[in-house]
Coordinates of C-alpha atoms in Angstrom, one line a residue:
Chain A
M115 CA 0.1 0.1 0.1
F116 CA 2.7 2.2 1.1
V117 CA 4.7 1.6 -2.2
G118 CA 1.5 2.6 -3.9
V119 CA 1.3 5.8 -2.1
A120 CA 4.7 6.7 -2.9
Y121 CA 4.1 5.8 -6.5
A122 CA 1.0 7.7 -6.8
A123 CA 2.5 10.7 -5.1
E124 CA 5.5 10.6 -7.8
E125 CA 3.0 10.1 -10.4
G126 CA 1.1 13.4 -9.3
G127 CA 4.3 15.2 -9.8
S128 CA 4.1 16.8 -6.1
A129 CA 6.1 14.6 -4.0
I130 CA 6.7 16.6 -0.7
S131 CA 9.7 18.8 -1.0
V132 CA 11.5 20.1 1.9
V133 CA 13.6 22.6 0.0
P134 CA 12.3 26.2 0.7
V135 CA 10.7 27.8 -2.4
L136 CA 11.8 31.4 -3.0
A137 CA 8.0 32.5 -3.5
D138 CA 7.5 31.6 0.2
I139 CA 10.7 33.1 1.4
W140 CA 10.4 36.9 0.6
P141 CA 6.8 37.3 1.3
S142 CA 7.4 35.9 5.0
I143 CA 10.4 37.9 5.7
L144 CA 8.6 41.0 4.3
A145 CA 5.4 40.1 6.1
F146 CA 7.3 39.6 9.4
L147 CA 9.2 42.8 9.2
L148 CA 6.2 44.9 8.3
L149 CA 4.1 43.4 11.1
F150 CA 6.9 43.9 13.5
F151 CA 7.5 47.6 12.8
L152 CA 3.6 48.2 12.7
L153 CA 2.8 46.1 15.9
R154 CA 5.7 47.7 17.6
K155 CA 4.6 51.2 16.8
F156 CA 0.9 51.0 16.9
A157 CA 0.1 48.0 19.3
F158 CA 2.8 46.8 21.5
G159 CA 4.0 50.4 22.4
P160 CA 0.7 51.6 23.8
I161 CA -0.1 48.2 25.4
S162 CA 3.3 48.3 27.2
S163 CA 3.1 51.9 28.3
T164 CA -0.7 51.1 29.6
L165 CA 0.5 48.0 31.4
D166 CA 3.1 49.9 33.1
K167 CA 1.0 53.1 33.7
R168 CA -1.7 50.5 35.3
A169 CA 1.0 49.1 37.6
A170 CA 2.0 52.6 38.5
T171 CA -1.5 53.4 39.2
I172 CA -2.2 50.3 41.3
K173 CA 1.2 50.9 43.2
E174 CA 0.1 54.6 43.9
S175 CA -3.5 53.7 44.9
L176 CA -2.2 50.9 47.3
E177 CA 0.2 53.3 48.9
K178 CA -2.5 56.2 49.1
A179 CA -4.8 53.7 50.8
E180 CA -2.1 52.5 53.2
Q181 CA -1.3 56.3 54.1
T182 CA -4.9 56.9 54.5
K183 CA -5.4 53.9 56.7
V184 CA -2.5 55.1 58.8
D185 CA -3.9 58.7 58.9
A186 CA -7.2 57.3 60.1
E187 CA -5.8 55.1 62.8
R188 CA -3.8 58.1 64.0
M189 CA -6.8 60.2 64.0
L190 CA -8.9 57.7 65.8
E191 CA -6.3 57.6 68.4
E192 CA -6.2 61.3 68.8
Y193 CA -9.9 61.3 69.0
K194 CA -10.1 58.7 71.6
Q195 CA -7.4 60.6 73.6
Q196 CA -9.4 63.7 73.1
M197 CA -12.3 62.1 74.2
A198 CA -10.9 60.6 77.3
E199 CA -9.4 64.1 78.3
A200 CA -12.7 65.8 77.7
R201 CA -14.4 63.1 79.9
G202 CA -11.9 63.7 82.5
E203 CA -12.4 67.4 82.3
A204 CA -16.1 67.1 82.5
G205 CA -15.7 65.0 85.6
K206 CA -13.6 67.6 87.1
V207 CA -16.0 70.4 86.3
I208 CA -18.8 68.5 87.7
E209 CA -16.8 67.7 90.8
Q210 CA -16.0 71.2 91.2
G211 CA -19.4 72.3 90.7
R212 CA -20.5 69.8 93.3
K213 CA -18.0 71.2 95.8
V214 CA -18.9 74.9 95.1
A215 CA -22.4 73.8 95.5
E216 CA -21.8 72.0 98.9
S217 CA -19.8 74.8 100.4
M218 CA -22.4 77.4 99.2
K219 CA -25.1 75.3 100.8
A220 CA -22.9 75.0 104.0
E221 CA -22.4 78.8 103.8
I222 CA -26.0 79.5 103.2
V223 CA -27.1 77.2 106.0
A224 CA -24.4 78.7 108.5
Q225 CA -25.6 82.2 107.5
A226 CA -29.3 81.2 108.1
N227 CA -28.5 79.5 111.4
K228 CA -26.6 82.7 112.5
D229 CA -29.3 85.0 111.4
A230 CA -32.0 82.9 113.2
E231 CA -29.9 83.0 116.3
A232 CA -29.5 86.7 116.1
I233 CA -33.2 87.2 115.5
V234 CA -33.9 84.9 118.4
A235 CA -31.2 87.0 120.7
K236 CA -33.0 90.0 119.7
A237 CA -36.3 89.0 120.5
H238 CA -35.0 87.9 123.9
E239 CA -33.4 91.2 124.5
A240 CA -36.7 93.0 123.4
M241 CA -38.5 90.7 125.7
E242 CA -36.3 91.4 128.6
A243 CA -36.4 94.9 128.1
E244 CA -40.2 94.8 127.9
K245 CA -40.2 92.8 131.1
K246 CA -37.9 95.2 132.8
A247 CA -39.8 98.2 131.7
A248 CA -43.1 96.5 132.8
I249 CA -41.6 95.5 136.1
G250 CA -40.3 99.1 136.7
E251 CA -43.5 100.7 135.8
L252 CA -45.4 98.0 138.1
Q253 CA -43.0 98.9 141.1
A254 CA -43.7 102.6 140.5
S255 CA -47.5 102.2 140.4
V256 CA -47.2 99.7 143.4
A257 CA -45.3 102.3 145.4
D258 CA -47.8 105.1 144.5
L259 CA -50.5 102.9 145.3
S260 CA -49.0 101.8 148.5
V261 CA -48.4 105.3 149.6
A262 CA -52.0 106.3 148.8
V263 CA -53.4 103.3 150.6
A264 CA -51.2 103.9 153.5
S265 CA -51.9 107.7 153.6
K266 CA -55.6 106.7 153.7
L267 CA -55.2 104.2 156.2
I268 CA -52.9 106.1 158.7
G269 CA -54.8 109.4 157.9
E270 CA -52.0 111.5 158.3
K271 CA -48.9 112.1 156.5
L272 CA -45.7 110.5 157.5
S273 CA -42.6 112.5 157.6
T274 CA -40.6 112.3 154.3
A275 CA -37.9 110.2 156.1
D276 CA -40.6 107.6 157.4
H277 CA -42.2 107.6 154.0
A278 CA -38.9 106.6 152.2
S279 CA -38.1 103.8 154.7
L280 CA -41.7 102.6 154.4
I281 CA -41.4 102.5 150.4
E282 CA -38.1 100.9 150.6
K283 CA -39.5 98.2 152.8
Y284 CA -42.3 97.5 150.8
V285 CA -40.3 97.4 147.4
A286 CA -38.2 95.0 148.9
E287 CA -40.9 92.9 149.7
V288 CA -42.5 93.1 146.3
G289 CA -39.1 92.4 144.8
S290 CA -38.7 89.2 146.8
L291 CA -42.2 88.5 145.6
N292 CA -41.0 89.0 142.0
D293 CA -38.2 86.8 142.4
N294 CA -40.4 83.9 143.2
Chain B
M291 CA -8.9 0.2 -0.7
D292 CA -7.4 1.0 -4.1
G293 CA -8.6 4.5 -3.8
F294 CA -6.8 5.2 -0.8
A295 CA -3.4 5.8 -2.8
E296 CA -5.0 8.0 -5.1
K297 CA -6.7 10.1 -2.6
L298 CA -3.6 10.5 -0.4
A299 CA -1.7 11.4 -3.5
S300 CA -4.1 14.2 -4.2
K301 CA -4.1 15.3 -0.4
L302 CA -0.3 15.4 -0.5
H303 CA -0.5 17.3 -3.7
H304 CA -2.9 19.7 -2.0
Y305 CA -0.3 20.1 0.8
S306 CA 2.5 21.1 -1.4
V307 CA 3.7 24.5 -2.4
L308 CA 1.7 25.5 -5.4
P309 CA 0.9 28.6 -7.2
F310 CA -2.3 29.9 -5.6
S311 CA -4.1 30.3 -8.9
D312 CA -3.3 26.9 -10.0
V313 CA -3.7 24.5 -6.9
N314 CA -5.2 21.7 -8.8
G315 CA -2.9 22.1 -11.8
T316 CA 0.3 19.9 -12.2
V317 CA 2.7 22.8 -12.2
D318 CA 6.1 21.4 -10.6
A319 CA 8.1 24.5 -10.5
V320 CA 6.8 27.4 -8.6
D321 CA 7.7 30.8 -9.9
P322 CA 9.6 33.1 -7.3
F323 CA 7.3 36.0 -7.5
V324 CA 3.8 34.1 -7.7
L325 CA 1.3 33.9 -4.6
T326 CA 1.5 30.3 -3.4
N327 CA -1.2 28.5 -1.6
Y328 CA 0.8 29.0 1.7
T329 CA 1.7 32.7 1.1
F330 CA -2.0 33.4 0.5
F331 CA -2.9 32.3 4.0
L332 CA 0.2 34.0 5.2
V333 CA -1.1 37.3 3.9
I334 CA -4.6 36.6 5.5
A335 CA -2.8 35.8 8.8
F336 CA -0.8 38.9 8.5
V337 CA -4.2 41.2 7.9
I338 CA -5.9 39.3 10.8
T339 CA -2.9 39.8 13.4
L340 CA -2.5 43.5 12.3
V341 CA -6.3 44.3 12.4
F342 CA -6.5 42.4 15.8
F343 CA -4.0 44.3 17.4
L344 CA -4.7 47.7 15.8
V345 CA -8.3 47.5 17.0
A346 CA -7.4 45.9 20.4
A347 CA -4.7 48.7 21.2
R348 CA -7.4 51.3 20.6
R349 CA -9.3 49.7 23.5
V350 CA -6.6 49.5 25.8
S351 CA -7.1 51.5 28.9
I352 CA -6.1 51.8 32.5
V353 CA -9.6 49.9 33.2
P354 CA -9.2 46.6 31.2
Q355 CA -12.1 46.1 28.9
G356 CA -13.3 43.8 26.0
I357 CA -10.9 42.8 23.2
G358 CA -8.2 45.1 24.6
Q359 CA -7.8 42.8 27.7
V360 CA -7.2 39.9 25.6
A361 CA -4.4 41.7 23.6
E362 CA -3.0 42.9 27.0
A363 CA -2.9 39.6 28.6
G364 CA -1.3 38.0 25.6
Y365 CA 1.4 40.8 25.3
E366 CA 2.0 40.8 29.0
F367 CA 2.5 36.9 28.9
I368 CA 5.1 37.5 26.1
R369 CA 6.8 40.2 28.1
N370 CA 6.9 38.1 31.3
L371 CA 8.4 35.4 29.2
C372 CA 11.1 37.7 27.9
V373 CA 11.9 38.9 31.3
D374 CA 12.1 35.4 32.7
N375 CA 14.5 34.2 29.9
M376 CA 16.6 37.2 29.3
G377 CA 16.6 39.1 32.6
K378 CA 15.5 42.7 33.3
D379 CA 16.4 44.0 29.9
G380 CA 14.1 41.4 28.3
A381 CA 11.2 43.6 28.0
K382 CA 12.9 45.5 25.2
Y383 CA 12.8 42.4 22.9
A384 CA 9.1 41.7 23.7
P385 CA 8.0 43.3 20.5
F386 CA 10.1 41.0 18.5
I387 CA 9.3 37.9 20.4
G388 CA 5.5 39.1 20.5
T389 CA 5.4 39.5 16.8
L390 CA 6.9 36.1 16.4
F391 CA 4.5 34.4 18.7
F392 CA 1.2 36.0 17.6
F393 CA 2.1 35.9 13.8
I394 CA 2.9 32.1 14.1
L395 CA -0.2 31.6 16.2
F396 CA -2.5 33.4 13.9
N397 CA -0.8 31.3 11.1
N398 CA -1.3 28.0 13.0
V399 CA -4.8 28.8 14.0
I400 CA -5.9 29.8 10.4
G401 CA -4.7 26.5 9.5
L402 CA -7.3 24.9 11.7
V403 CA -10.0 26.2 9.4
P404 CA -11.1 23.3 7.1
G405 CA -9.7 24.0 3.6
A406 CA -7.3 26.7 4.7
L407 CA -3.6 26.1 5.0
P408 CA -1.3 27.3 7.8
G409 CA 1.3 29.7 6.5
T410 CA 3.5 28.0 8.8
G411 CA 3.1 24.6 7.2
S412 CA 5.7 25.6 4.5
I413 CA 9.4 25.1 5.2
G414 CA 10.1 28.2 3.1
V415 CA 8.3 30.5 5.7
T416 CA 9.6 28.7 8.7
A417 CA 13.2 28.5 7.5
T418 CA 13.0 32.3 6.8
W419 CA 11.9 33.1 10.2
A420 CA 14.4 30.6 11.9
L421 CA 17.3 32.1 9.9
M422 CA 16.2 35.5 10.9
V423 CA 16.1 34.5 14.6
F424 CA 19.7 33.0 14.1
I425 CA 20.8 36.2 12.7
V426 CA 19.1 38.4 15.4
Y427 CA 20.4 36.6 18.5
N428 CA 23.9 36.3 17.1
A429 CA 24.1 39.9 16.3
I430 CA 22.9 40.7 19.8
G431 CA 25.4 38.3 21.2
F432 CA 28.3 40.2 19.1
K433 CA 26.9 43.6 20.1
K434 CA 26.6 42.9 23.7
N435 CA 29.8 41.0 24.2
G436 CA 32.1 42.1 21.4
V437 CA 33.2 39.6 18.6
I438 CA 36.2 38.2 20.8
G439 CA 33.9 38.0 23.9
Y440 CA 31.1 36.2 22.2
L441 CA 33.3 33.7 20.4
K442 CA 35.0 33.1 23.7
S443 CA 31.7 32.3 25.3
F444 CA 31.5 29.2 23.1
V445 CA 34.2 27.6 25.1
P446 CA 32.9 27.2 28.6
S447 CA 34.8 28.9 31.5
G448 CA 35.6 25.6 33.1
V449 CA 37.6 24.5 29.8
R450 CA 39.0 28.0 29.7
E451 CA 40.6 27.7 33.3
M452 CA 42.1 24.2 32.6
G453 CA 45.9 23.8 32.1
P454 CA 47.2 24.1 28.6
G455 CA 46.7 20.5 28.0
G456 CA 42.8 20.7 28.6
R457 CA 42.5 23.9 27.1
F458 CA 44.1 23.3 23.7
T459 CA 42.9 19.9 23.2
L460 CA 39.3 20.2 24.7
G461 CA 38.9 23.7 23.9
P462 CA 38.8 23.6 20.0
F463 CA 36.6 20.6 20.2
I464 CA 33.9 22.2 22.2
F465 CA 34.2 25.3 20.3
I466 CA 33.6 23.3 17.3
L467 CA 30.8 21.4 18.9
E468 CA 29.2 24.8 20.0
I469 CA 29.3 26.3 16.6
V470 CA 27.5 23.3 15.1
G471 CA 25.0 23.6 17.9
H472 CA 24.3 27.0 17.2
F473 CA 23.9 26.2 13.3
L474 CA 21.6 23.5 14.4
R475 CA 19.3 25.8 16.2
P476 CA 17.7 27.5 13.3
L477 CA 17.4 24.2 11.4
T478 CA 15.4 22.6 14.3
L479 CA 13.4 25.7 14.7
A480 CA 12.3 25.6 11.3
V481 CA 11.7 21.9 10.9
R482 CA 10.0 21.7 14.3
L483 CA 7.3 24.3 13.3
Y484 CA 7.1 23.3 9.6
A485 CA 6.8 19.5 10.5
N486 CA 4.1 20.0 13.2
M487 CA 1.9 22.0 11.1
F488 CA 2.3 20.3 8.0
A489 CA 1.9 16.7 9.7
G490 CA -1.3 18.1 11.4
G491 CA -3.0 18.8 8.0
I492 CA -1.8 15.4 6.6
I493 CA -2.9 13.4 9.5
L494 CA -6.5 15.0 9.3
G495 CA -6.3 14.2 5.5
I496 CA -5.5 10.4 6.2
F497 CA -8.6 10.0 8.6
G498 CA -10.7 12.1 6.5
I499 CA -9.9 9.9 3.5
F500 CA -10.4 6.9 5.8
M501 CA -13.8 8.1 6.5
I502 CA -14.8 8.7 2.9
L503 CA -13.6 5.3 2.0
G504 CA -15.7 3.9 4.8
V505 CA -19.0 5.5 3.7
Q506 CA -18.1 4.1 0.2
Q507 CA -17.9 0.6 1.6
L508 CA -21.0 -1.6 2.5
G509 CA -21.5 -3.5 5.6
A510 CA -19.8 -3.6 9.0
L511 CA -16.4 -2.9 7.6
G512 CA -17.8 0.5 6.2
I513 CA -19.5 1.4 9.4
T514 CA -16.4 0.6 11.5
M515 CA -14.0 2.6 9.1
T516 CA -16.4 5.5 9.3
G517 CA -16.8 5.6 12.9
F518 CA -13.0 4.9 13.5
G519 CA -12.2 7.7 11.0
F520 CA -14.7 10.2 12.4
M521 CA -13.6 9.4 16.0
M522 CA -9.7 9.9 15.0
L523 CA -10.5 13.1 13.2
V524 CA -12.3 14.7 16.1
I525 CA -9.4 13.5 18.5
M526 CA -6.7 14.6 16.0
Y527 CA -8.5 18.1 15.4
G528 CA -8.3 18.6 19.1
F529 CA -4.7 17.6 19.3
K530 CA -4.1 20.0 16.2
V531 CA -5.6 23.0 18.3
F532 CA -3.4 22.2 21.0
V533 CA -0.4 21.9 18.7
A534 CA -1.0 25.2 17.1
F535 CA -0.7 27.0 20.4
I536 CA 2.2 25.0 21.6
Q537 CA 4.3 25.3 18.6
A538 CA 3.9 29.1 18.6
Y539 CA 4.8 29.1 22.2
V540 CA 7.8 26.6 21.6
F541 CA 9.2 29.1 18.7
A542 CA 8.7 32.0 20.9
I543 CA 10.2 30.6 24.1
L544 CA 13.4 29.3 22.2
T545 CA 14.0 32.4 20.5
S546 CA 13.8 34.3 23.8
V547 CA 16.1 31.7 25.4
Y548 CA 18.5 32.0 22.5
I549 CA 18.7 36.0 22.8
G550 CA 18.9 35.6 26.5
G551 CA 21.9 33.5 26.1
A552 CA 23.5 35.7 23.7
L553 CA 22.8 38.5 26.1
H554 CA 24.5 36.9 29.0
A555 CA 27.1 35.0 26.9
S556 CA 30.2 36.5 28.6
E557 CA 28.5 35.3 32.2
H558 CA 29.3 31.7 31.3

């Protein structure tokens, strides 16, 4: 069969030739060179620069993202610290306010107590003075009344000296009554 | 089974380099300035590759989108390949490797379309590019290391540091071996790609013929042949798709390895 193939192939006048044909050589080199220069200028060049640009863009974006992350973390830390400081400050202010209020309260209460005491004392004084005045008045009127009664009883006037001694004696008696 | 030989012969004829205007004729010699059946599809691949990248490059933006994303991913893949094999300066050679990879890939993929041929299925095309790679990487080697420096790198430093006995007996031997190795590089590059793409078509052709012959047969044998032919056709087509990508990748990675070696020749 294979002898037949070889025979038939030879008979057809087209046995496979492994010798390059000039008609294939020059178009292939021409086509290659033309394609090479055209592709390098209009395709591979732009594609290559785009690839480089993309790589640069991605790198830049990643770096930016990393920087942003670092910034965000730093800011968060700062805010946390500020928050803590503010909280502490607020606590201090409240504490101070409480202290001030307490001291004011104590002062007000003390003042009130003092005022009350003063008022009570004044009232006492006034009452004492009133009492003394009333007693004085009472004593005077008792003396006068006694003299008048005695004069009427005795019917005659006592000497001034008798008078005086009698009054004193009486007053002393009344005074001792008052003490009880 | 007699039809098999004739059909295969016509298949082989179909895959030979022929003038595009006369693919069914029996022209033996191909005129140097005629469009062949391979260069026809090479030109189509050229147009598709160019249009694809020109359209894609306009859609390229910082935020990836649509077809631009595909072109970007493809180019980035090639750029990384260059950097991996050549070091930091590798990105500079990415347009060269990229053109090679995508042009070969689009050629190979066009060959997957039934009735079409891969431009890379002709030894004339692959040998031209392989020779170009050979010239390019050696030029880089000479430019980077100087003529003496580059030639010196063909003898490993271990041999250079040997005593006079080792240096003058082993040195020339290894030098010649290295030179031969370097000249084999374009040959293997060219034949590997060409043979893979060419054989892919032939294999599909063979199983296609098998199927057609099966349909012409009657009875169990015919059904078996058709079924087997169809199954193999599907499997081989899948394999051909895989090979289309893998061969473009192999050509590109080997080229980048050769350039990388030339760039760092003085280091070893």
